[in-house]
Amino acid sequence: RLSALGQLSAGLAHEIRNPLASISGAASILQRNPNLDPKQAKCVEVIAAECQRLNGLLTNFLNFARPRPPRLQTIELDPVLESVLALAGHGIRGKTVYFEKRVEPHLPSVECDPEQLEQVLLNLMINAIEARPDGGTVTLIAAPEDRHIAIRVIDRGHGVAPAHIDRLFDPFFTTKEHGTGLGLPVAHQIMRQMGGSLLAQGNADRGMTFSVNLPAKNAET
Ligand code: ADP
Ligand code: MG
């Protein structure tokens, strides 16, 4: 997806990093000054917070532009799913969200990069939580299917408008005020590199299902 212009902007993003780190460092020195009046302190706080936001955006963008190659290992899936649920719990912020985990017993091992898989699933979980301002249940399912393992994140949120469904994986496509629109394209790219895939589907009644497919290591194990 990355054209010449994309390569250039990746280079640019990289260049923005260092001065941004300097600004952020300078702001944190100022923050330690006890003599700032409240107005000045507020300004410094804004500088620090916005630096952090930009840095997050750059990280996401660079991950998309230059994802590191996967470090494939043969692993059990369950610990990865547990860790994703634990991390997703931090994203709830005051909402009442229930996580439901359904994992078929005797799942075969999978070959994947566990760190990257965790990143992908966490992004999907956070999107699922964000799709439901009033809270509710998010379901995480893992089951063997043909020659692969399917992991599904199912929500009952507002879903995706038909006009938007083809744009979900486009970089910078977002419907959120503070969204980056990079979560899904990064996740999609990571899954492809791992030899798997990522699919989006609207549920019949409401909400979305995102399916991560991973090649099974060995059907007999
Ligand atoms: P971001 O979350 O920063 O907006 P993403 O790439 O993660 O970026 O998602 C892109 C867009 O896809 C979101 O802004 C939202 O409109 C839509 N989307 C993603 N996941 C869901 C979901 N589970 N339910 C409804 N819409 C979703
Ligand atoms: Mg997202």
Short mmCIF file of C-alpha atoms and ligand atoms in Angstrom, two decimals:
data_model
loop_
_atom_site.label_atom_id
_atom_site.label_comp_id
_atom_site.label_asym_id
_atom_site.label_seq_id
_atom_site.Cartn_x
_atom_site.Cartn_y
_atom_site.Cartn_z
CA ARG A 1 0.00 0.00 0.00
CA LEU A 2 2.92 2.25 0.49
CA SER A 3 3.67 4.40 -2.53
CA ALA A 4 6.74 6.59 -2.98
CA LEU A 5 4.89 9.30 -1.12
CA GLY A 6 4.27 6.82 1.66
CA GLN A 7 7.99 6.04 1.90
CA LEU A 8 8.71 9.73 2.11
CA SER A 9 6.22 10.28 4.88
CA ALA A 10 7.68 7.33 6.78
CA GLY A 11 11.06 9.05 6.57
CA LEU A 12 9.49 12.29 7.68
CA ALA A 13 7.76 10.59 10.62
CA HIS A 14 11.11 9.24 11.68
CA GLU A 15 12.68 12.70 11.48
CA ILE A 16 9.93 14.20 13.65
CA ARG A 17 10.75 11.77 16.43
CA ASN A 18 13.98 13.35 17.68
CA PRO A 19 12.84 16.97 17.98
CA LEU A 20 9.64 15.69 19.56
CA ALA A 21 11.68 13.84 22.18
CA SER A 22 13.59 17.08 22.88
CA ILE A 23 10.37 19.08 23.29
CA SER A 24 8.97 16.43 25.57
CA GLY A 25 12.18 16.30 27.61
CA ALA A 26 12.26 20.08 27.95
CA ALA A 27 8.63 20.08 29.06
CA SER A 28 9.31 17.52 31.77
CA ILE A 29 12.20 19.64 33.10
CA LEU A 30 9.84 22.62 33.28
CA GLN A 31 7.24 20.45 35.00
CA ARG A 32 9.67 19.85 37.85
CA ASN A 33 9.90 23.60 38.54
CA PRO A 34 7.85 24.28 41.71
CA ASN A 35 7.65 28.02 40.96
CA LEU A 36 5.44 27.79 37.88
CA ASP A 37 2.16 29.62 38.27
CA PRO A 38 -0.93 27.46 37.60
CA LYS A 39 -1.47 28.89 34.11
CA GLN A 40 2.09 28.12 33.07
CA ALA A 41 1.88 24.68 34.65
CA LYS A 42 -1.25 24.01 32.62
CA CYS A 43 0.53 25.05 29.40
CA VAL A 44 3.46 22.75 30.11
CA GLU A 45 1.04 19.95 30.82
CA VAL A 46 -0.58 20.49 27.41
CA ILE A 47 2.84 20.39 25.73
CA ALA A 48 3.75 17.14 27.47
CA ALA A 49 0.41 15.48 26.76
CA GLU A 50 0.36 16.47 23.09
CA CYS A 51 3.96 15.30 22.63
CA GLN A 52 2.92 11.96 24.01
CA ARG A 53 -0.08 11.78 21.67
CA LEU A 54 2.07 12.65 18.62
CA ASN A 55 4.64 10.10 19.66
CA GLY A 56 1.96 7.41 19.82
CA LEU A 57 0.73 8.40 16.38
CA LEU A 58 4.27 8.24 14.96
CA THR A 59 4.83 4.82 16.53
CA ASN A 60 1.66 3.51 14.93
CA PHE A 61 2.49 5.05 11.62
CA LEU A 62 6.03 3.68 11.58
CA ASN A 63 4.75 0.26 12.58
CA PHE A 64 2.51 0.40 9.57
CA ALA A 65 5.14 1.73 7.19
CA ARG A 66 7.95 -0.52 8.37
CA PRO A 67 6.62 -3.39 10.44
CA ARG A 68 9.37 -5.54 11.88
CA PRO A 69 9.50 -9.03 10.42
CA PRO A 70 7.69 -11.59 12.59
CA ARG A 71 9.73 -13.79 14.93
CA LEU A 72 7.85 -17.04 14.48
CA GLN A 73 7.55 -19.49 17.36
CA THR A 74 5.38 -22.50 18.04
CA ILE A 75 3.18 -21.55 20.97
CA GLU A 76 0.03 -22.36 22.88
CA LEU A 77 -2.67 -19.81 22.23
CA ASP A 78 -4.34 -19.65 25.61
CA PRO A 79 -1.69 -17.65 27.50
CA VAL A 80 -1.70 -15.06 24.70
CA LEU A 81 -5.49 -14.74 24.93
CA GLU A 82 -5.32 -14.39 28.72
CA SER A 83 -2.74 -11.67 28.43
CA VAL A 84 -4.84 -9.82 25.82
CA LEU A 85 -7.88 -9.90 28.11
CA ALA A 86 -5.84 -8.62 31.04
CA LEU A 87 -4.47 -5.74 28.96
CA ALA A 88 -7.86 -4.93 27.42
CA GLY A 89 -9.22 -4.54 30.94
CA HIS A 90 -7.17 -1.36 31.24
CA GLY A 91 -8.93 0.16 28.21
CA ILE A 92 -12.37 0.11 29.77
CA ARG A 93 -12.20 3.29 31.83
CA GLY A 94 -15.35 3.35 33.88
CA LYS A 95 -17.55 1.48 31.39
CA THR A 96 -19.13 -1.80 32.32
CA VAL A 97 -17.65 -4.25 29.85
CA TYR A 98 -17.72 -8.00 30.27
CA PHE A 99 -15.26 -10.22 28.50
CA GLU A 100 -16.39 -13.66 27.54
CA LYS A 101 -13.71 -16.14 26.49
CA ARG A 102 -14.58 -19.33 24.67
CA VAL A 103 -11.65 -21.50 23.73
CA GLU A 104 -12.11 -25.00 22.40
CA PRO A 105 -10.26 -27.58 24.48
CA HIS A 106 -7.21 -29.24 22.90
CA LEU A 107 -6.44 -26.39 20.53
CA PRO A 108 -3.44 -27.28 18.41
CA SER A 109 -0.31 -25.16 18.78
CA VAL A 110 0.08 -22.28 16.39
CA GLU A 111 3.06 -20.82 14.65
CA CYS A 112 3.15 -17.10 15.13
CA ASP A 113 4.91 -14.11 16.65
CA PRO A 114 3.18 -13.97 20.06
CA GLU A 115 4.03 -10.32 20.66
CA GLN A 116 2.60 -9.24 17.33
CA LEU A 117 -0.46 -11.47 17.72
CA GLU A 118 -1.09 -9.86 21.08
CA GLN A 119 -0.83 -6.41 19.50
CA VAL A 120 -3.34 -7.38 16.79
CA LEU A 121 -5.86 -8.87 19.23
CA LEU A 122 -5.52 -6.00 21.66
CA ASN A 123 -6.30 -3.52 18.88
CA LEU A 124 -9.40 -5.51 17.95
CA MET A 125 -10.52 -5.70 21.59
CA ILE A 126 -10.08 -1.95 22.06
CA ASN A 127 -12.06 -1.23 18.89
CA ALA A 128 -14.78 -3.57 20.14
CA ILE A 129 -14.91 -1.75 23.49
CA GLU A 130 -14.97 1.62 21.75
CA ALA A 131 -17.86 0.53 19.52
CA ARG A 132 -20.08 0.41 22.55
CA PRO A 133 -20.19 3.64 24.55
CA ASP A 134 -22.63 2.11 27.06
CA GLY A 135 -20.52 -0.99 27.67
CA GLY A 136 -21.62 -4.59 27.22
CA THR A 137 -20.05 -7.91 26.37
CA VAL A 138 -17.09 -8.53 24.09
CA THR A 139 -16.54 -12.15 23.15
CA LEU A 140 -13.22 -13.74 22.31
CA ILE A 141 -13.41 -17.13 20.63
CA ALA A 142 -10.68 -19.50 19.48
CA ALA A 143 -11.48 -22.63 17.52
CA PRO A 144 -9.80 -24.86 14.94
CA GLU A 145 -11.16 -24.53 11.42
CA ASP A 146 -9.99 -26.55 8.42
CA ARG A 147 -6.25 -26.06 8.38
CA HIS A 148 -6.08 -23.01 10.59
CA ILE A 149 -7.08 -21.63 13.96
CA ALA A 150 -9.67 -18.89 13.95
CA ILE A 151 -9.67 -16.31 16.72
CA ARG A 152 -12.72 -14.08 16.70
CA VAL A 153 -13.46 -10.83 18.48
CA ILE A 154 -17.21 -10.28 18.53
CA ASP A 155 -18.98 -7.17 19.76
CA ARG A 156 -22.54 -5.94 19.82
CA GLY A 157 -21.74 -2.30 19.22
CA HIS A 158 -22.82 0.22 16.59
CA GLY A 159 -21.24 -1.71 13.72
CA VAL A 160 -19.87 -0.23 10.49
CA ALA A 161 -21.92 1.71 7.94
CA PRO A 162 -22.13 -0.15 4.59
CA ALA A 163 -20.36 2.77 2.89
CA HIS A 164 -17.40 2.39 5.26
CA ILE A 165 -16.93 -1.36 5.22
CA ASP A 166 -14.44 -1.32 2.32
CA ARG A 167 -12.37 1.38 3.98
CA LEU A 168 -11.76 -0.27 7.36
CA PHE A 169 -8.25 -1.37 6.44
CA ASP A 170 -7.26 1.87 4.71
CA PRO A 171 -4.55 3.79 6.56
CA PHE A 172 -5.95 6.82 8.40
CA PHE A 173 -9.57 5.82 7.94
CA THR A 174 -11.22 6.64 11.25
CA THR A 175 -14.66 7.71 12.45
CA LYS A 176 -13.34 8.63 15.91
CA GLU A 177 -12.56 12.14 17.03
CA HIS A 178 -9.16 11.13 18.37
CA GLY A 179 -8.67 8.02 16.24
CA THR A 180 -5.53 7.37 14.20
CA GLY A 181 -7.06 5.00 11.67
CA LEU A 182 -3.92 2.90 11.86
CA GLY A 183 -5.00 0.08 14.18
CA LEU A 184 -6.65 -2.08 11.55
CA PRO A 185 -4.20 -1.51 8.67
CA VAL A 186 -1.29 -2.33 10.97
CA ALA A 187 -3.10 -5.43 12.26
CA HIS A 188 -3.89 -6.53 8.72
CA GLN A 189 -0.31 -6.14 7.60
CA ILE A 190 1.05 -8.00 10.63
CA MET A 191 -1.29 -10.94 10.04
CA ARG A 192 -0.32 -11.17 6.39
CA GLN A 193 3.37 -11.21 7.30
CA MET A 194 2.70 -14.05 9.73
CA GLY A 195 1.08 -16.12 7.01
CA GLY A 196 -2.40 -15.57 8.44
CA SER A 197 -5.21 -13.19 7.68
CA LEU A 198 -7.63 -10.72 9.22
CA LEU A 199 -11.25 -10.40 8.12
CA ALA A 200 -14.06 -8.07 9.11
CA GLN A 201 -17.72 -8.98 9.00
CA GLY A 202 -20.90 -7.31 10.20
CA ASN A 203 -23.03 -9.47 12.49
CA ALA A 204 -26.56 -10.34 11.39
CA ASP A 205 -28.18 -8.50 14.28
CA ARG A 206 -25.70 -5.89 15.46
CA GLY A 207 -22.01 -5.27 15.96
CA MET A 208 -18.95 -6.65 14.23
CA THR A 209 -16.89 -9.82 14.10
CA PHE A 210 -13.17 -9.60 13.37
CA SER A 211 -11.52 -12.92 12.56
CA VAL A 212 -7.83 -13.56 12.90
CA ASN A 213 -6.77 -16.74 11.11
CA LEU A 214 -3.50 -18.43 11.99
CA PRO A 215 -1.98 -21.46 10.34
CA ALA A 216 -2.14 -24.47 12.69
CA LYS A 217 1.30 -25.85 13.45
CA ASN A 218 0.40 -29.48 13.24
CA ALA A 219 -3.11 -30.90 13.17
CA GLU A 220 -2.09 -33.91 15.32
CA THR A 221 -0.59 -32.08 18.28
P1 ADP B 1 -9.15 3.93 15.07
O1 ADP B 1 -9.58 2.95 16.12
O2 ADP B 1 -8.00 4.77 15.48
O3 ADP B 1 -10.27 4.75 14.51
P2 ADP B 1 -8.79 1.55 13.46
O4 ADP B 1 -7.96 1.28 12.26
O5 ADP B 1 -8.58 0.68 14.65
O6 ADP B 1 -8.56 3.08 13.84
O7 ADP B 1 -10.31 1.47 13.05
C1 ADP B 1 -10.77 2.23 11.93
C2 ADP B 1 -12.26 2.47 11.99
O8 ADP B 1 -12.96 1.23 11.80
C3 ADP B 1 -12.80 3.00 13.31
O9 ADP B 1 -12.66 4.41 13.39
C4 ADP B 1 -14.25 2.57 13.26
O10 ADP B 1 -15.01 3.45 12.47
C5 ADP B 1 -14.18 1.26 12.52
N1 ADP B 1 -14.20 0.10 13.43
C6 ADP B 1 -13.15 -0.67 13.80
N2 ADP B 1 -13.53 -1.65 14.64
C7 ADP B 1 -14.87 -1.50 14.81
C8 ADP B 1 -15.87 -2.22 15.58
N3 ADP B 1 -15.56 -3.28 16.33
N4 ADP B 1 -17.15 -1.78 15.49
C9 ADP B 1 -17.47 -0.72 14.73
N5 ADP B 1 -16.58 -0.01 14.00
C10 ADP B 1 -15.29 -0.39 14.03
MG MG B 2 -8.48 1.25 16.71
#
